[in-house]
Coordinates of N, CA and C in Angstrom, one line a residue:
X62 N -79.2 -78.5 145.4 CA -78.0 -77.9 145.0 C -76.7 -77.9 146.4
X63 N -75.6 -77.9 145.7 CA -74.5 -78.0 147.0 C -74.3 -76.9 147.7
X64 N -74.0 -77.2 149.0 CA -74.1 -75.9 149.6 C -73.3 -74.6 149.5
X65 N -72.1 -74.9 149.0 CA -71.4 -73.9 148.7 C -71.4 -73.3 147.8
X66 N -72.1 -73.9 146.9 CA -72.9 -73.1 145.3 C -73.8 -71.8 146.0
X67 N -74.6 -72.8 147.0 CA -76.0 -71.8 146.9 C -75.7 -70.8 148.3
X68 N -74.5 -71.0 148.9 CA -73.9 -69.8 150.1 C -73.2 -68.8 148.8
X69 N -72.7 -69.6 148.0 CA -71.8 -68.6 147.1 C -73.1 -67.6 146.2
X70 N -74.0 -68.2 145.6 CA -75.2 -67.7 144.9 C -76.0 -66.4 146.0
X71 N -75.9 -66.7 147.3 CA -76.5 -65.7 148.4 C -75.9 -65.1 147.9
X72 N -74.8 -64.9 148.6 CA -73.3 -63.9 148.6 C -73.2 -63.0 147.6
X73 N -73.9 -63.6 146.4 CA -73.9 -62.9 145.2 C -74.9 -61.9 145.4
X74 N -75.8 -62.2 146.0 CA -76.9 -61.4 145.6 C -77.0 -60.5 146.4
X75 N -76.7 -61.1 147.8 CA -77.1 -60.2 149.2 C -75.8 -59.9 149.8
X76 N -74.5 -60.3 149.3 CA -73.5 -60.2 150.3 C -73.0 -58.6 150.2
X77 N -73.6 -57.4 150.0 CA -73.3 -56.1 150.2 C -74.0 -55.6 151.4
X78 N -75.1 -56.4 151.4 CA -76.2 -56.1 152.7 C -75.2 -56.5 153.9
X79 N -74.3 -57.3 153.7 CA -74.0 -57.6 155.2 C -72.7 -56.4 155.8
X80 N -72.5 -56.4 157.1 CA -71.4 -55.4 157.2 C -70.2 -55.7 156.7
X81 N -68.9 -54.9 156.9 CA -67.8 -55.3 156.2 C -66.9 -56.2 156.8
X82 N -66.8 -56.5 158.3 CA -66.5 -57.3 159.4 C -67.1 -58.4 158.7
X83 N -68.5 -58.3 159.0 CA -69.5 -59.9 158.3 C -68.7 -60.7 156.8
X84 N -68.3 -59.2 156.0 CA -68.3 -59.9 154.7 C -66.6 -60.2 154.6
X85 N -65.6 -59.7 155.1 CA -64.3 -60.4 155.6 C -64.9 -61.6 156.2
X86 N -65.1 -61.9 157.2 CA -64.9 -63.2 157.7 C -66.0 -64.2 156.8
X87 N -66.7 -64.2 156.3 CA -67.8 -65.1 155.5 C -67.0 -65.3 154.2
X88 N -66.4 -64.1 153.8 CA -65.7 -64.7 152.3 C -64.1 -65.7 152.9
X89 N -63.4 -65.1 154.1 CA -62.8 -66.2 154.5 C -62.7 -67.5 154.6
X90 N -63.9 -67.6 155.0 CA -64.5 -69.3 155.5 C -65.3 -69.4 154.1
X91 N -66.0 -69.2 153.6 CA -66.5 -69.8 152.5 C -65.9 -69.7 151.3
X92 N -64.9 -68.7 150.8 CA -64.5 -68.5 149.7 C -63.0 -68.9 150.0
X93 N -62.4 -68.4 150.6 CA -61.0 -68.6 150.4 C -60.3 -69.8 151.4
X94 N -61.8 -70.1 152.3 CA -61.2 -71.8 152.5 C -60.1 -71.8 154.1
X95 N -60.2 -70.7 154.9 CA -59.2 -70.7 155.8 C -59.8 -71.0 157.4
X96 N -59.5 -71.7 158.0 CA -59.9 -72.5 159.2 C -60.6 -71.2 160.4
X97 N -61.3 -71.4 161.1 CA -61.7 -70.8 162.0 C -61.0 -70.4 162.6
X98 N -60.0 -70.8 162.7 CA -58.8 -70.9 163.6 C -57.8 -69.6 163.0
X99 N -57.5 -69.7 162.3 CA -56.6 -68.6 161.4 C -57.5 -67.4 161.1
X100 N -58.7 -67.5 160.7 CA -59.8 -66.5 161.0 C -59.8 -65.6 162.5
X101 N -59.8 -66.4 163.3 CA -60.2 -65.9 164.9 C -59.0 -64.8 165.1
X102 N -57.8 -65.5 164.7 CA -56.7 -65.1 165.1 C -56.1 -64.1 164.4
X103 N -56.3 -63.7 162.9 CA -56.5 -63.0 162.1 C -57.5 -61.5 162.8
X104 N -58.6 -62.1 163.0 CA -60.0 -60.7 163.3 C -59.7 -60.8 164.8
X105 N -59.1 -61.2 165.7 CA -58.9 -60.9 166.9 C -60.2 -61.6 168.1
X106 N -60.5 -62.3 167.5 CA -61.9 -63.1 168.2 C -61.7 -64.5 168.6
X107 N -62.7 -65.3 168.8 CA -62.7 -66.6 169.6 C -62.9 -67.3 168.1
X108 N -62.5 -68.8 167.6 CA -63.0 -69.9 167.2 C -64.4 -69.6 167.3
X109 N -65.3 -69.6 168.2 CA -66.5 -69.5 168.3 C -67.0 -68.3 168.1
X110 N -66.6 -67.3 168.1 CA -67.1 -66.2 167.7 C -67.3 -66.4 166.2
X111 N -65.9 -66.6 165.7 CA -66.1 -66.9 164.0 C -67.3 -67.7 163.3
X112 N -67.4 -68.8 163.9 CA -68.5 -69.7 164.3 C -69.6 -69.0 164.2
X113 N -70.2 -68.6 165.1 CA -71.2 -68.1 165.3 C -71.5 -66.9 164.1
X114 N -70.5 -66.2 163.6 CA -70.8 -64.8 162.6 C -70.9 -65.4 161.5
X115 N -70.5 -66.7 161.1 CA -70.7 -67.1 159.7 C -72.8 -67.9 159.8
X116 N -72.4 -68.6 160.7 CA -74.1 -68.9 161.0 C -75.0 -67.7 161.0
X117 N -74.5 -66.9 161.7 CA -75.5 -65.6 161.4 C -75.5 -65.1 160.3
X118 N -74.5 -64.8 159.6 CA -74.7 -64.7 158.5 C -75.4 -65.4 157.4
X119 N -75.0 -66.7 157.3 CA -75.9 -67.6 156.9 C -77.6 -67.3 156.8
X120 N -77.9 -67.3 158.5 CA -79.2 -66.9 158.8 C -79.9 -65.4 158.0
X121 N -78.9 -64.4 157.8 CA -79.3 -63.0 157.7 C -79.6 -63.6 155.8
X122 N -78.6 -64.1 155.6 CA -78.6 -64.2 153.8 C -79.8 -65.2 153.5
X123 N -79.9 -66.2 153.9 CA -81.5 -67.0 153.8 C -82.6 -66.2 154.3
X124 N -82.6 -65.4 154.5 CA -83.3 -64.5 155.6 C -84.0 -63.4 154.0
X125 N -83.1 -62.9 153.5 CA -83.4 -62.2 152.3 C -83.9 -62.8 151.3
X126 N -83.6 -64.0 150.9 CA -83.7 -64.7 149.7 C -85.1 -65.3 150.3
X127 N -85.8 -65.4 151.8 CA -86.9 -66.0 151.9 C -88.0 -64.6 151.6
X128 N -87.2 -63.6 151.7 CA -88.2 -62.2 151.2 C -88.5 -61.7 150.1
X129 N -86.9 -61.7 149.3 CA -86.9 -61.6 147.9 C -87.0 -62.5 147.0
X130 N -86.6 -63.4 147.2 CA -86.4 -64.4 145.8 C -85.4 -64.4 144.8
X131 N -84.8 -63.6 145.2 CA -83.9 -63.5 143.6 C -83.0 -64.4 143.1
X132 N -82.4 -65.1 143.9 CA -81.9 -66.7 143.4 C -82.7 -67.4 142.7
X133 N -83.8 -67.8 143.5 CA -85.2 -68.6 142.4 C -85.6 -67.7 141.5
X134 N -86.0 -66.5 141.6 CA -86.0 -65.9 139.9 C -84.7 -65.7 139.4
X135 N -83.7 -66.1 139.4 CA -82.4 -66.1 138.4 C -82.6 -67.4 138.1
X136 N -82.6 -68.4 139.1 CA -82.7 -69.7 138.6 C -83.9 -70.2 137.5
X137 N -84.6 -69.8 137.6 CA -85.8 -70.0 136.8 C -85.4 -68.9 135.7
X138 N -84.9 -68.0 135.8 CA -85.2 -67.1 134.2 C -84.3 -67.9 133.4
X139 N -82.9 -69.1 134.2 CA -81.4 -69.8 133.7 C -82.5 -70.7 133.0
X140 N -83.2 -71.3 133.7 CA -84.1 -73.2 133.2 C -84.4 -72.3 132.1
X141 N -85.3 -71.4 131.9 CA -86.3 -71.0 131.2 C -85.5 -70.5 129.6
X142 N -84.6 -69.3 129.9 CA -83.7 -68.8 128.7 C -83.2 -70.5 127.9
X143 N -83.0 -71.0 128.6 CA -82.2 -72.5 128.4 C -83.1 -73.2 127.3
X144 N -84.3 -73.1 128.0 CA -85.2 -73.8 127.3 C -85.7 -73.3 125.7
X145 N -85.3 -72.3 126.1 CA -86.2 -70.6 124.5 C -85.1 -71.4 123.5
X146 N -84.1 -71.7 124.0 CA -82.0 -71.9 123.4 C -82.5 -72.7 122.5
X147 N -83.3 -74.1 123.5 CA -83.3 -75.3 122.8 C -84.5 -75.7 122.1
X148 N -85.7 -74.9 121.9 CA -86.7 -74.7 121.1 C -86.4 -73.9 119.8
X149 N -85.5 -72.9 119.9 CA -85.3 -72.1 118.9 C -83.9 -72.7 118.1
X150 N -83.2 -73.6 118.6 CA -82.3 -74.6 117.8 C -83.1 -75.7 117.1
X151 N -84.4 -76.1 117.5 CA -85.0 -77.1 117.0 C -85.7 -76.7 116.4
X152 N -86.2 -75.4 116.2 CA -87.1 -74.6 115.1 C -86.1 -74.6 113.7
X153 N -85.0 -74.1 114.0 CA -83.8 -74.0 113.1 C -84.2 -75.2 112.3
X154 N -83.9 -76.3 112.7 CA -83.7 -77.7 111.9 C -85.2 -77.9 111.5
X155 N -86.2 -77.8 111.8 CA -87.1 -78.9 111.5 C -88.2 -77.3 111.0
X156 N -88.5 -76.0 111.3 CA -89.3 -75.1 111.2 C -90.9 -75.6 111.8
X157 N -90.5 -75.9 113.1 CA -92.1 -76.6 113.3 C -92.5 -75.3 114.0
X158 N -93.9 -74.5 113.4 CA -94.2 -73.0 114.7 C -94.5 -73.7 115.6
X159 N -95.1 -74.5 115.7 CA -95.5 -74.9 117.9 C -94.2 -74.5 118.3
X160 N -93.1 -74.5 118.1 CA -91.8 -74.3 118.9 C -91.8 -73.3 119.4
X161 N -92.2 -72.1 118.4 CA -92.1 -70.6 118.3 C -93.1 -70.0 119.6
X162 N -94.3 -71.0 119.2 CA -95.5 -70.8 120.4 C -94.7 -71.1 121.6
X163 N -94.3 -72.0 121.9 CA -93.8 -72.5 123.2 C -92.5 -71.5 124.0
X164 N -91.8 -71.0 122.8 CA -90.8 -70.5 123.5 C -91.4 -68.9 123.4
X165 N -92.2 -68.6 123.1 CA -93.0 -67.4 123.6 C -93.3 -67.1 124.8
X166 N -94.0 -68.7 124.8 CA -94.7 -68.8 126.3 C -93.7 -68.8 127.5
X167 N -92.7 -69.1 127.0 CA -91.6 -69.5 128.1 C -91.2 -68.3 128.4
X168 N -91.2 -67.4 127.2 CA -90.2 -65.7 127.4 C -91.2 -65.2 128.5
X169 N -92.6 -65.4 128.0 CA -93.7 -64.7 128.8 C -93.9 -65.0 130.6
X170 N -93.4 -66.0 131.0 CA -92.9 -66.3 131.8 C -91.6 -65.6 132.6
X171 N -90.8 -65.5 131.6 CA -89.5 -65.0 132.4 C -89.9 -63.6 132.3
X172 N -90.6 -63.0 131.8 CA -91.2 -61.6 132.2 C -91.8 -61.8 133.1
X173 N -92.7 -62.5 133.9 CA -93.6 -62.6 135.0 C -92.9 -62.5 136.2
X174 N -91.6 -62.8 135.7 CA -91.2 -63.3 137.3 C -90.5 -61.9 137.9

């Protein structure tokens, strides 16, 4: 997965657990695509300070994912839901009852996440 997408997912799930200052700097770097110099000037810190803060935020967000696995569960749920939708579409055209059983198994897997 592309790094920026991964950072976005981690931030979506865990960003509120960062401090307001961390969120502002992280958003400016990752989402607003501001340079370290621009952020440093705006925040009154050094470029190195901005860089270190972003790296620290990355570690914090990765740590939350390592403990809670919410992004992993979300992605797995999306994958299984897509499979269920595909099986139901195939069932509608062919009425293969085996597809319903597969869809039920996939739904149970979602429930177990």
